[in-house]
Coordinates of C-alpha atoms in Angstrom, one line a residue:
M1 CA 113.5 38.4 -3.0
R2 CA 115.5 35.2 -3.3
V3 CA 117.4 33.9 -0.3
T4 CA 120.0 31.2 -0.8
L5 CA 121.5 29.4 2.2
L6 CA 125.2 28.9 1.6
G7 CA 126.2 27.9 5.1
T8 CA 123.9 26.9 8.0
R9 CA 126.4 25.5 10.6
G10 CA 127.7 27.3 13.7
S11 CA 131.0 27.5 15.5
I12 CA 133.1 25.3 13.2
L13 CA 132.5 23.7 9.8
T14 CA 131.6 20.0 9.9
P15 CA 132.6 18.0 6.9
G16 CA 131.8 14.3 6.5
P17 CA 129.0 11.9 5.8
R18 CA 127.1 12.5 9.0
F19 CA 126.5 16.2 8.0
V20 CA 125.4 15.8 4.4
R21 CA 121.7 16.6 4.5
Y22 CA 121.7 19.8 6.6
G23 CA 125.2 21.0 5.6
G24 CA 128.5 21.5 7.3
N25 CA 129.5 25.0 6.1
T26 CA 129.3 27.9 8.5
S27 CA 127.1 31.0 8.3
C28 CA 126.5 32.7 5.0
V29 CA 123.2 33.7 3.3
A30 CA 122.8 35.3 -0.1
V31 CA 120.0 37.8 -0.9
A32 CA 119.0 38.7 -4.4
R33 CA 116.1 40.6 -6.0
D34 CA 114.2 40.7 -9.4
G35 CA 115.9 37.6 -10.7
E36 CA 119.4 39.2 -10.5
P37 CA 122.6 37.7 -8.9
P38 CA 122.8 38.2 -5.2
T39 CA 124.0 41.7 -4.1
V40 CA 123.8 41.3 -0.3
L41 CA 125.6 38.6 1.6
L42 CA 124.8 38.0 5.3
D43 CA 128.0 36.9 7.0
A44 CA 131.1 35.3 5.4
G45 CA 131.6 31.9 6.9
S46 CA 132.9 29.0 5.0
G47 CA 129.7 28.9 3.0
L48 CA 130.9 32.0 1.2
A49 CA 133.6 29.8 -0.5
T50 CA 130.8 27.8 -2.1
A51 CA 129.1 30.8 -3.7
G52 CA 130.8 30.5 -7.1
S53 CA 127.8 28.8 -8.7
L54 CA 125.7 31.9 -8.0
F55 CA 128.0 34.2 -9.9
G56 CA 129.8 32.1 -12.5
P57 CA 132.6 34.1 -14.1
E58 CA 131.1 37.5 -13.2
P59 CA 132.6 39.6 -10.4
F60 CA 130.6 40.2 -7.3
R61 CA 129.3 43.8 -7.0
G62 CA 127.5 44.2 -3.7
S63 CA 127.6 44.3 0.1
I64 CA 128.6 41.9 2.8
L65 CA 127.0 42.4 6.3
L66 CA 128.9 40.8 9.1
G67 CA 127.0 40.1 12.2
H68 CA 130.2 39.9 14.2
L69 CA 133.9 38.9 13.8
H70 CA 134.1 35.3 15.2
W71 CA 136.1 32.9 13.0
D72 CA 133.1 31.0 11.8
H73 CA 131.6 34.2 10.3
V74 CA 134.7 35.6 8.5
Y75 CA 136.9 32.8 7.3
G76 CA 135.2 32.5 4.0
L77 CA 136.3 36.0 2.9
P78 CA 139.6 35.2 1.3
F79 CA 138.1 32.2 -0.5
F80 CA 135.2 34.2 -2.1
G81 CA 136.3 33.9 -5.7
A82 CA 133.7 36.3 -7.2
G83 CA 134.8 39.0 -4.7
D84 CA 138.5 38.4 -5.3
R85 CA 138.8 39.3 -9.0
R86 CA 139.1 42.3 -11.2
G87 CA 135.9 44.2 -11.6
A88 CA 134.6 43.2 -8.2
R89 CA 133.1 45.9 -5.9
V90 CA 132.6 44.8 -2.3
R91 CA 131.3 47.0 0.5
L92 CA 131.8 45.2 3.8
F93 CA 129.9 46.4 6.9
M94 CA 130.5 45.3 10.4
P95 CA 129.6 46.4 14.0
A96 CA 131.7 49.5 14.8
Q97 CA 134.6 48.7 17.2
G98 CA 137.6 50.7 16.5
D99 CA 139.4 50.7 13.2
P100 CA 137.5 48.2 11.0
Y101 CA 140.6 47.1 9.1
E102 CA 142.5 46.4 12.3
A103 CA 139.5 44.5 13.8
L104 CA 139.2 42.3 10.7
A105 CA 142.9 41.8 10.5
R106 CA 142.9 40.0 13.9
P107 CA 141.6 36.7 12.4
L108 CA 142.7 37.5 8.8
S109 CA 146.4 38.5 8.6
P110 CA 149.8 37.0 9.2
P111 CA 150.7 34.9 11.1
A112 CA 147.2 33.5 11.4
F113 CA 146.5 33.8 7.6
P114 CA 148.8 34.8 4.7
I115 CA 147.0 37.9 3.6
D116 CA 144.5 40.4 4.9
V117 CA 141.4 41.8 3.2
R118 CA 143.3 44.7 1.7
E119 CA 145.2 42.3 -0.5
L120 CA 142.1 40.9 -2.2
R121 CA 141.6 42.0 -5.8
G122 CA 138.8 44.3 -6.8
D123 CA 137.5 47.4 -5.1
W124 CA 137.0 46.6 -1.4
S125 CA 135.9 48.9 1.4
V126 CA 135.4 48.1 5.0
A127 CA 133.2 50.1 7.4
G128 CA 132.2 49.9 11.0
I129 CA 128.6 50.9 11.5
E130 CA 126.5 51.9 14.4
P131 CA 122.9 50.5 15.0
G132 CA 120.3 52.1 12.8
A133 CA 118.9 52.0 9.2
F134 CA 120.7 52.5 6.0
R135 CA 120.4 51.8 2.3
T136 CA 122.6 49.5 0.3
E137 CA 122.2 47.7 -3.1
G138 CA 118.6 48.9 -3.3
F139 CA 117.7 47.4 0.0
T140 CA 116.8 49.1 3.3
V141 CA 118.8 47.5 6.1
L142 CA 118.2 47.8 9.9
A143 CA 121.1 46.9 12.1
A144 CA 120.4 46.3 15.7
E145 CA 122.8 45.2 18.5
I146 CA 121.9 41.9 20.1
P147 CA 123.6 40.0 23.0
H148 CA 126.3 37.5 22.0
K149 CA 129.4 36.6 23.9
G150 CA 132.8 37.8 22.7
G151 CA 132.4 41.0 20.8
R152 CA 129.8 43.5 19.5
T153 CA 127.1 41.6 17.5
Y154 CA 124.3 42.8 15.2
G155 CA 121.2 41.3 13.8
Y156 CA 119.9 42.6 10.5
R157 CA 116.6 43.2 8.9
V158 CA 116.7 43.5 5.0
E159 CA 113.7 44.9 3.1
D160 CA 113.1 45.6 -0.6
G161 CA 109.8 47.5 -0.1
T162 CA 107.7 44.4 -0.7
R163 CA 109.4 41.6 1.3
S164 CA 111.6 41.4 4.3
I165 CA 113.9 39.0 6.2
A166 CA 115.4 39.1 9.6
Y167 CA 118.8 37.5 10.3
L168 CA 119.9 36.9 13.9
S169 CA 122.6 34.2 13.4
D170 CA 124.2 34.4 16.9
H171 CA 121.9 35.5 19.7
S172 CA 122.1 35.0 23.5
P173 CA 118.8 36.4 24.9
T174 CA 119.4 34.8 28.3
D175 CA 122.2 37.5 28.8
L176 CA 119.3 39.9 29.4
G177 CA 117.4 37.6 31.7
M178 CA 115.6 34.2 31.5
G179 CA 112.4 35.7 30.2
P180 CA 108.8 34.5 30.6
G181 CA 109.5 31.0 29.3
G182 CA 113.0 30.6 30.9
I183 CA 114.8 30.6 27.5
G184 CA 115.6 34.3 27.2
E185 CA 114.1 37.8 27.0
Y186 CA 112.1 38.9 24.0
H187 CA 113.8 42.2 24.0
D188 CA 113.2 45.3 21.9
A189 CA 116.0 44.8 19.4
A190 CA 114.9 41.2 18.6
L191 CA 111.3 42.3 18.2
A192 CA 112.2 45.3 16.0
L193 CA 114.2 43.0 13.6
A194 CA 111.6 40.3 13.5
T195 CA 108.2 42.1 13.6
G196 CA 106.1 41.1 10.6
V197 CA 109.0 39.8 8.5
D198 CA 108.3 37.2 5.7
L199 CA 111.3 35.2 6.8
L200 CA 113.1 34.9 10.2
I201 CA 116.6 33.2 10.1
H202 CA 117.6 32.7 13.7
D203 CA 120.2 31.0 15.9
S204 CA 118.9 27.7 17.2
Q205 CA 122.1 26.1 18.4
Y206 CA 120.9 24.2 21.5
T207 CA 118.3 21.9 22.7
S208 CA 116.6 23.0 25.9
E209 CA 118.7 20.5 27.9
E210 CA 121.9 21.8 26.3
L211 CA 121.0 25.4 27.1
V212 CA 121.0 24.7 30.8
E213 CA 124.6 23.5 30.6
K214 CA 125.7 26.2 28.1
I215 CA 123.7 29.2 29.3
D216 CA 126.7 31.6 29.0
W217 CA 128.1 30.2 25.7
G218 CA 126.4 32.9 23.6
H219 CA 123.6 31.1 21.8
C220 CA 120.0 30.0 22.4
S221 CA 117.5 27.1 22.4
Y222 CA 115.7 26.2 19.2
R223 CA 112.5 27.0 21.1
Y224 CA 113.4 30.7 21.3
P225 CA 113.0 31.7 17.7
I226 CA 109.7 29.8 17.5
E227 CA 108.3 31.9 20.3
L228 CA 109.9 35.1 18.9
A229 CA 108.1 34.4 15.7
H230 CA 104.8 34.1 17.5
R231 CA 105.3 37.3 19.4
S232 CA 106.6 39.3 16.3
G233 CA 104.3 37.9 13.6
A234 CA 107.1 36.5 11.5
R235 CA 105.5 34.5 8.8
R236 CA 108.2 31.8 8.3
T237 CA 111.1 30.8 10.5
L238 CA 114.3 28.9 9.7
L239 CA 116.2 27.4 12.6
F240 CA 119.9 28.2 11.8
H241 CA 123.5 28.0 13.1
H242 CA 123.3 24.3 13.9
D243 CA 125.6 23.1 16.6
P244 CA 128.7 21.2 15.3
S245 CA 127.8 18.2 17.5
H246 CA 124.3 17.9 15.9
D247 CA 124.7 15.6 13.0
D248 CA 121.9 14.8 10.5
A249 CA 120.3 12.3 12.9
A250 CA 120.3 14.8 15.8
L251 CA 118.8 17.5 13.6
D252 CA 116.2 15.1 12.4
I253 CA 115.0 14.7 16.0
I254 CA 114.7 18.5 16.3
A255 CA 112.9 18.7 13.0
G256 CA 110.4 16.1 14.3
L257 CA 109.9 18.2 17.5
V258 CA 108.9 21.3 15.5
A259 CA 107.0 19.5 12.7
D260 CA 103.7 20.8 14.1
E261 CA 104.8 24.4 14.3
P262 CA 103.3 26.3 11.3
G263 CA 106.0 27.9 9.1
V264 CA 108.9 26.5 11.1
S265 CA 111.7 24.4 9.6
L266 CA 115.4 23.8 9.9
A267 CA 117.8 25.6 7.6
V268 CA 119.4 23.3 5.0
E269 CA 122.5 24.3 3.1
G270 CA 121.9 24.9 -0.5
N271 CA 118.1 25.5 -0.1
V272 CA 116.6 28.5 -1.9
V273 CA 113.6 30.5 -0.5
D274 CA 111.7 32.7 -2.8
L275 CA 109.7 35.4 -1.2

């Protein structure tokens, strides 16, 4: 499996010189296998608009798994060139919550945006899914509902029979209680997604001090995924969904604080992880 980080930022994209090294595009991760182009995309933030180099002139033929429908996870969809061309085949999955086209049209249709997803070129389908396991593009996917403010939200586990990744981009474990360390519960869904994975990609939006002030904002401390990895046996952890107020200098400080944690690093836009 090859994992390419197309967007690592949370909440809103952050252009400019202070955000160059870790990246300013919002959540999007591409998953490929056997040296092929990516066939699974996790979320569709502004990072999806930068995916052209992965596909070149070829149309995308694969699946997009949306964790939820907040703006920072969907506004790359109409700018995904490889998906908006003749010959493209796109299967888009999202947490079930009524008619999926109507749900997706709330952020992506007039007057908020000129078109909706049904006007993109290629063969697009949109489906709301319930938690559970399914197969797509040769991968086994486990979808599990996780707490996050403002709409139904899933984390995903993606396996190819040899390697596995867990993706929990937006996660508020304190919604279920403060947990043994005061930073959130290590609940069944999070553990099911992360147990034994080769790579855990996880929300790390706040410092411990910020979490106190923003306990109900829908995210977690960077300390939570580190402890989740310890409890679940995840082999490598990428701290993801960086806060828009955390510029390169602020993220350097967090990187220093986790430098002694085996297998833990900060997600960097453009990086490729081979499993």
